[in-house]
mmCIF file of C-alpha atoms and ligand atoms in Angstrom:
data_model
loop_
_atom_site.group_PDB
_atom_site.id
_atom_site.type_symbol
_atom_site.label_atom_id
_atom_site.label_comp_id
_atom_site.label_asym_id
_atom_site.label_seq_id
_atom_site.Cartn_x
_atom_site.Cartn_y
_atom_site.Cartn_z
ATOM 1 C CA MET A 18 -25.885 4.877 8.343
ATOM 2 C CA THR A 19 -22.718 6.941 7.932
ATOM 3 C CA ARG A 20 -20.092 6.050 5.353
ATOM 4 C CA GLY A 21 -17.025 4.276 6.699
ATOM 5 C CA LEU A 22 -13.445 5.449 6.406
ATOM 6 C CA LEU A 23 -10.609 4.211 4.243
ATOM 7 C CA ILE A 24 -6.992 4.373 5.376
ATOM 8 C CA SER A 25 -4.149 3.132 3.187
ATOM 9 C CA PHE A 26 -0.692 2.069 4.379
ATOM 10 C CA GLU A 27 2.031 2.770 1.838
ATOM 11 C CA GLY A 28 5.780 2.517 1.580
ATOM 12 C CA PRO A 29 8.751 0.895 -0.103
ATOM 13 C CA ASP A 30 9.575 -2.756 0.531
ATOM 14 C CA GLY A 31 11.018 -3.271 4.016
ATOM 15 C CA ALA A 32 9.386 -0.149 5.494
ATOM 16 C CA GLY A 33 7.612 -2.344 8.058
ATOM 17 C CA LYS A 34 4.062 -1.151 7.333
ATOM 18 C CA THR A 35 2.574 -4.653 7.508
ATOM 19 C CA SER A 36 4.101 -5.240 10.975
ATOM 20 C CA VAL A 37 2.713 -1.898 12.144
ATOM 21 C CA LEU A 38 -0.719 -2.738 10.762
ATOM 22 C CA ASN A 39 -0.805 -6.149 12.451
ATOM 23 C CA ALA A 40 0.299 -4.659 15.775
ATOM 24 C CA LEU A 41 -2.467 -2.045 15.672
ATOM 25 C CA VAL A 42 -5.427 -4.244 14.780
ATOM 26 C CA PRO A 43 -6.431 -5.212 18.370
ATOM 27 C CA ARG A 44 -6.224 -1.606 19.588
ATOM 28 C CA LEU A 45 -8.129 -0.242 16.619
ATOM 29 C CA ALA A 46 -10.819 -2.913 16.859
ATOM 30 C CA ASP A 47 -11.691 -1.437 20.271
ATOM 31 C CA LEU A 48 -12.181 2.005 18.718
ATOM 32 C CA CYS A 49 -14.390 0.865 15.816
ATOM 33 C CA SER A 50 -17.920 0.105 16.952
ATOM 34 C CA ASP A 51 -19.126 -0.213 13.326
ATOM 35 C CA GLY A 52 -16.495 -2.820 12.421
ATOM 36 C CA LEU A 53 -12.968 -3.046 11.107
ATOM 37 C CA THR A 54 -11.773 -4.606 7.855
ATOM 38 C CA VAL A 55 -8.070 -5.207 7.325
ATOM 39 C CA THR A 56 -7.010 -6.154 3.838
ATOM 40 C CA ARG A 57 -4.181 -5.944 1.342
ATOM 41 C CA GLU A 58 -3.263 -5.272 -2.260
ATOM 42 C CA PRO A 59 -2.640 -6.999 -4.493
ATOM 43 C CA GLY A 60 -4.993 -9.577 -3.032
ATOM 44 C CA GLY A 61 -7.667 -9.447 -0.365
ATOM 45 C CA VAL A 62 -10.191 -11.627 -2.256
ATOM 46 C CA ALA A 63 -9.751 -14.966 -4.075
ATOM 47 C CA ILE A 64 -9.518 -13.603 -7.647
ATOM 48 C CA SER A 65 -7.091 -10.856 -6.654
ATOM 49 C CA GLU A 66 -4.945 -13.265 -4.611
ATOM 50 C CA LYS A 67 -4.617 -15.391 -7.778
ATOM 51 C CA ILE A 68 -3.531 -12.302 -9.712
ATOM 52 C CA ARG A 69 -1.048 -11.568 -6.881
ATOM 53 C CA GLU A 70 0.564 -14.981 -7.363
ATOM 54 C CA LEU A 71 0.864 -14.334 -11.078
ATOM 55 C CA ILE A 72 2.468 -10.901 -10.644
ATOM 56 C CA LEU A 73 4.887 -11.751 -7.843
ATOM 57 C CA ASP A 74 6.058 -15.185 -9.032
ATOM 58 C CA VAL A 75 9.881 -14.976 -9.133
ATOM 59 C CA GLU A 76 9.830 -17.160 -12.278
ATOM 60 C CA HIS A 77 7.910 -14.515 -14.239
ATOM 61 C CA THR A 78 10.932 -12.461 -15.237
ATOM 62 C CA ALA A 79 9.521 -12.023 -18.764
ATOM 63 C CA MET A 80 6.597 -9.932 -17.512
ATOM 64 C CA ASP A 81 6.279 -6.649 -19.419
ATOM 65 C CA ASP A 82 6.019 -3.494 -17.266
ATOM 66 C CA LYS A 83 2.634 -2.495 -18.698
ATOM 67 C CA THR A 84 1.319 -6.038 -18.243
ATOM 68 C CA GLU A 85 2.417 -5.781 -14.608
ATOM 69 C CA LEU A 86 0.621 -2.449 -14.174
ATOM 70 C CA LEU A 87 -2.591 -3.788 -15.722
ATOM 71 C CA LEU A 88 -2.558 -6.873 -13.507
ATOM 72 C CA TYR A 89 -2.240 -4.711 -10.378
ATOM 73 C CA ILE A 90 -5.106 -2.607 -11.676
ATOM 74 C CA ALA A 91 -7.283 -5.678 -12.358
ATOM 75 C CA ALA A 92 -6.601 -7.032 -8.861
ATOM 76 C CA ARG A 93 -7.478 -3.607 -7.410
ATOM 77 C CA ARG A 94 -10.828 -3.373 -9.183
ATOM 78 C CA GLN A 95 -11.992 -6.826 -8.094
ATOM 79 C CA HIS A 96 -10.879 -6.247 -4.492
ATOM 80 C CA LEU A 97 -12.612 -2.889 -4.372
ATOM 81 C CA VAL A 98 -15.926 -4.150 -5.699
ATOM 82 C CA GLU A 99 -16.018 -7.396 -3.738
ATOM 83 C CA LYS A 100 -14.667 -6.280 -0.391
ATOM 84 C CA VAL A 101 -13.679 -2.653 0.133
ATOM 85 C CA LEU A 102 -16.748 -0.794 -1.121
ATOM 86 C CA PRO A 103 -19.231 -3.056 0.734
ATOM 87 C CA ALA A 104 -17.278 -2.571 3.997
ATOM 88 C CA ILE A 105 -17.189 1.210 3.581
ATOM 89 C CA GLY A 106 -20.879 1.094 2.768
ATOM 90 C CA LYS A 107 -21.550 -0.664 6.089
ATOM 91 C CA GLY A 108 -19.781 2.121 7.970
ATOM 92 C CA GLU A 109 -16.616 0.145 8.751
ATOM 93 C CA LEU A 110 -13.057 1.394 9.079
ATOM 94 C CA VAL A 111 -11.070 -0.187 6.248
ATOM 95 C CA LEU A 112 -7.295 -0.481 6.579
ATOM 96 C CA MET A 113 -5.571 -1.291 3.322
ATOM 97 C CA ASP A 114 -2.004 -2.517 3.079
ATOM 98 C CA ARG A 115 -1.194 -0.677 -0.207
ATOM 99 C CA PHE A 116 -3.549 1.025 -2.649
ATOM 100 C CA ILE A 117 -3.423 3.551 -5.539
ATOM 101 C CA ASP A 118 -0.165 5.249 -4.498
ATOM 102 C CA SER A 119 1.695 1.936 -4.895
ATOM 103 C CA SER A 120 0.937 1.972 -8.644
ATOM 104 C CA VAL A 121 2.121 5.544 -9.007
ATOM 105 C CA ALA A 122 5.325 4.936 -6.987
ATOM 106 C CA TYR A 123 6.245 1.480 -8.362
ATOM 107 C CA GLN A 124 4.919 1.485 -11.924
ATOM 108 C CA GLY A 125 4.790 5.254 -12.569
ATOM 109 C CA TYR A 126 8.145 6.219 -11.033
ATOM 110 C CA GLY A 127 9.929 2.889 -10.415
ATOM 111 C CA ARG A 128 9.246 1.317 -13.811
ATOM 112 C CA GLY A 129 9.223 4.705 -15.534
ATOM 113 C CA LEU A 130 5.742 4.293 -17.053
ATOM 114 C CA GLY A 131 4.862 7.887 -16.186
ATOM 115 C CA VAL A 132 2.588 9.316 -13.564
ATOM 116 C CA ASP A 133 -0.237 10.688 -15.713
ATOM 117 C CA GLY A 134 -1.255 7.404 -17.342
ATOM 118 C CA VAL A 135 -1.074 5.508 -14.047
ATOM 119 C CA ARG A 136 -3.165 8.136 -12.269
ATOM 120 C CA TRP A 137 -5.744 8.002 -15.061
ATOM 121 C CA LEU A 138 -5.968 4.202 -14.819
ATOM 122 C CA ASN A 139 -6.300 4.376 -11.030
ATOM 123 C CA ASN A 140 -9.088 6.905 -11.298
ATOM 124 C CA PHE A 141 -10.909 4.765 -13.880
ATOM 125 C CA THR A 142 -10.495 1.688 -11.650
ATOM 126 C CA THR A 143 -11.682 3.231 -8.396
ATOM 127 C CA ASP A 144 -14.348 5.545 -9.873
ATOM 128 C CA GLY A 145 -12.478 8.347 -8.134
ATOM 129 C CA LEU A 146 -12.310 6.784 -4.662
ATOM 130 C CA VAL A 147 -9.309 8.099 -2.695
ATOM 131 C CA PRO A 148 -8.401 7.222 0.915
ATOM 132 C CA ASP A 149 -9.484 9.493 3.773
ATOM 133 C CA LEU A 150 -5.947 9.156 5.118
ATOM 134 C CA THR A 151 -2.764 7.630 3.750
ATOM 135 C CA LEU A 152 0.119 6.760 6.047
ATOM 136 C CA TYR A 153 3.371 6.713 4.144
ATOM 137 C CA PHE A 154 6.181 4.789 5.855
ATOM 138 C CA ASP A 155 9.396 6.315 4.608
ATOM 139 C CA VAL A 156 12.644 4.360 4.831
ATOM 140 C CA PRO A 157 15.998 4.626 3.022
ATOM 141 C CA SER A 158 16.145 1.949 0.305
ATOM 142 C CA GLU A 159 19.323 0.365 1.685
ATOM 143 C CA LEU A 160 17.706 -0.093 5.115
ATOM 144 C CA GLY A 161 14.478 -1.453 3.588
ATOM 145 C CA LEU A 162 16.354 -4.024 1.530
ATOM 146 C CA ALA A 163 18.537 -5.023 4.509
ATOM 147 C CA ARG A 164 15.378 -5.631 6.559
ATOM 148 C CA ILE A 165 13.934 -7.863 3.830
ATOM 149 C CA GLU A 166 17.138 -9.912 3.765
ATOM 150 C CA GLN A 167 17.067 -10.336 7.559
ATOM 151 C CA ASN A 168 13.381 -11.294 7.706
ATOM 152 C CA SER A 169 13.305 -14.989 6.845
ATOM 153 C CA ASP A 170 9.506 -15.249 7.515
ATOM 154 C CA ARG A 171 8.627 -12.859 4.704
ATOM 155 C CA GLU A 172 7.866 -14.170 1.188
ATOM 156 C CA VAL A 173 10.474 -13.043 -1.328
ATOM 157 C CA ASN A 174 8.681 -11.722 -4.398
ATOM 158 C CA ARG A 175 9.677 -10.694 -7.917
ATOM 159 C CA LEU A 176 9.762 -6.999 -7.005
ATOM 160 C CA ASP A 177 12.048 -7.589 -4.007
ATOM 161 C CA LEU A 178 14.623 -8.939 -6.442
ATOM 162 C CA GLU A 179 14.833 -5.632 -8.342
ATOM 163 C CA ARG A 180 18.067 -3.650 -8.175
ATOM 164 C CA LEU A 181 18.696 -0.887 -5.658
ATOM 165 C CA ASP A 182 18.110 1.883 -8.229
ATOM 166 C CA MET A 183 14.508 0.686 -8.833
ATOM 167 C CA HIS A 184 13.867 0.804 -5.064
ATOM 168 C CA GLN A 185 15.384 4.287 -4.910
ATOM 169 C CA ARG A 186 13.103 5.527 -7.719
ATOM 170 C CA VAL A 187 10.105 4.066 -5.863
ATOM 171 C CA ARG A 188 11.069 5.928 -2.686
ATOM 172 C CA ALA A 189 11.638 9.196 -4.572
ATOM 173 C CA GLY A 190 8.226 8.688 -6.179
ATOM 174 C CA TYR A 191 6.520 8.232 -2.832
ATOM 175 C CA GLN A 192 8.233 11.334 -1.469
ATOM 176 C CA ALA A 193 7.049 13.355 -4.470
ATOM 177 C CA ILE A 194 3.437 12.130 -4.105
ATOM 178 C CA ALA A 195 3.500 12.828 -0.351
ATOM 179 C CA LYS A 196 4.459 16.440 -1.045
ATOM 180 C CA GLN A 197 1.546 16.884 -3.450
ATOM 181 C CA GLU A 198 -1.321 15.243 -1.563
ATOM 182 C CA LYS A 199 -2.688 16.600 1.721
ATOM 183 C CA ARG A 200 -4.240 13.228 2.672
ATOM 184 C CA ILE A 201 -0.744 11.687 2.963
ATOM 185 C CA VAL A 202 1.111 11.757 6.291
ATOM 186 C CA THR A 203 4.775 10.742 6.249
ATOM 187 C CA ILE A 204 6.062 8.580 9.095
ATOM 188 C CA ASP A 205 9.789 8.026 9.629
ATOM 189 C CA ALA A 206 9.912 4.224 9.458
ATOM 190 C CA SER A 207 13.624 4.051 10.225
ATOM 191 C CA GLN A 208 12.708 4.648 13.898
ATOM 192 C CA PRO A 209 12.365 1.617 16.223
ATOM 193 C CA LEU A 210 9.140 -0.307 15.548
ATOM 194 C CA PRO A 211 7.355 0.600 18.851
ATOM 195 C CA GLU A 212 7.723 4.305 18.055
ATOM 196 C CA VAL A 213 6.457 3.844 14.507
ATOM 197 C CA ILE A 214 3.451 1.918 15.864
ATOM 198 C CA GLU A 215 2.637 4.635 18.411
ATOM 199 C CA GLU A 216 2.901 7.475 15.896
ATOM 200 C CA THR A 217 0.675 5.585 13.460
ATOM 201 C CA TYR A 218 -1.909 4.898 16.149
ATOM 202 C CA LEU A 219 -2.122 8.577 17.058
ATOM 203 C CA HIS A 220 -2.750 9.617 13.443
ATOM 204 C CA ILE A 221 -5.548 7.068 13.059
ATOM 205 C CA LYS A 222 -7.117 7.992 16.398
ATOM 206 C CA GLU A 223 -7.099 11.632 15.407
ATOM 207 C CA LEU A 224 -8.943 10.825 12.158
ATOM 208 C CA LEU A 225 -11.529 8.724 14.017
ATOM 209 C CA GLU A 226 -12.150 11.509 16.539
ATOM 210 C CA ARG A 227 -12.544 14.178 13.871
HETATM 211 P P1 TMP B 195 3.664 -6.357 -0.409
HETATM 212 O O1 TMP B 195 4.996 -7.044 -0.338
HETATM 213 O O2 TMP B 195 3.607 -5.063 0.322
HETATM 214 O O3 TMP B 195 2.499 -7.256 -0.137
HETATM 215 O O4 TMP B 195 3.471 -5.886 -1.952
HETATM 216 C C1 TMP B 195 3.780 -6.683 -3.001
HETATM 217 C C2 TMP B 195 4.656 -5.977 -4.011
HETATM 218 O O5 TMP B 195 3.825 -5.400 -5.025
HETATM 219 C C3 TMP B 195 5.519 -4.839 -3.466
HETATM 220 O O6 TMP B 195 6.840 -4.989 -3.974
HETATM 221 C C4 TMP B 195 4.899 -3.600 -4.050
HETATM 222 C C5 TMP B 195 4.268 -4.080 -5.323
HETATM 223 N N1 TMP B 195 3.119 -3.294 -5.829
HETATM 224 C C6 TMP B 195 3.256 -2.590 -7.020
HETATM 225 O O7 TMP B 195 4.332 -2.583 -7.623
HETATM 226 N N2 TMP B 195 2.171 -1.908 -7.501
HETATM 227 C C7 TMP B 195 0.958 -1.906 -6.882
HETATM 228 O O8 TMP B 195 -0.007 -1.275 -7.361
HETATM 229 C C8 TMP B 195 0.827 -2.645 -5.637
HETATM 230 C C9 TMP B 195 -0.481 -2.663 -4.928
HETATM 231 C C10 TMP B 195 1.931 -3.327 -5.161
#
């Protein structure tokens, strides 16, 4: 049996990556004869969803930045072991709404904890697993935040409530990572949603055909 593929969806809050992912699932399911797993971070399995609640609770304003990082890392490890690695092992295509680059962008750049330590922790957590493809949905921070405000269906979490400058550091972080890593493809997420969906689909199809 051949190993499956792992694709991560990344971007600042309000980039629209979750909407793109949901729109693509039916079309991608048709392309994946060995199965498709769609999951998210933090979360994806019961223990990690509990950690998600803890991290994103708007009441938890006292949370230390390193505590936050370590909780994301703990959620990642459990999710990987319980769900992601078994699916890859079965030959499935795994689509992950956020993964290692979120820690580097949000905690490394956004919180200012530094990139080296966060990368080391990620590597320790994933035993060196990196995605086969990462789609980075780039959007100006002002537009991302305006979308969050307009979208009344979306949960408002503790990180959404951060000031504009934190969101701008996160975006700059993502842009820096995207320049360094060949696996990352940048998609202009300020375009209308149907165009973003189509562009994303073509990148995934190309990987599957390779
Ligand atoms: P979501 O809204 O995309 O589900 O993500 C929840 C929030 O968690 C979002 O603001 C990004 C943040 N996050 C981090 O800060 N570090 C991480 O490692 C991950 C996975 C998410």
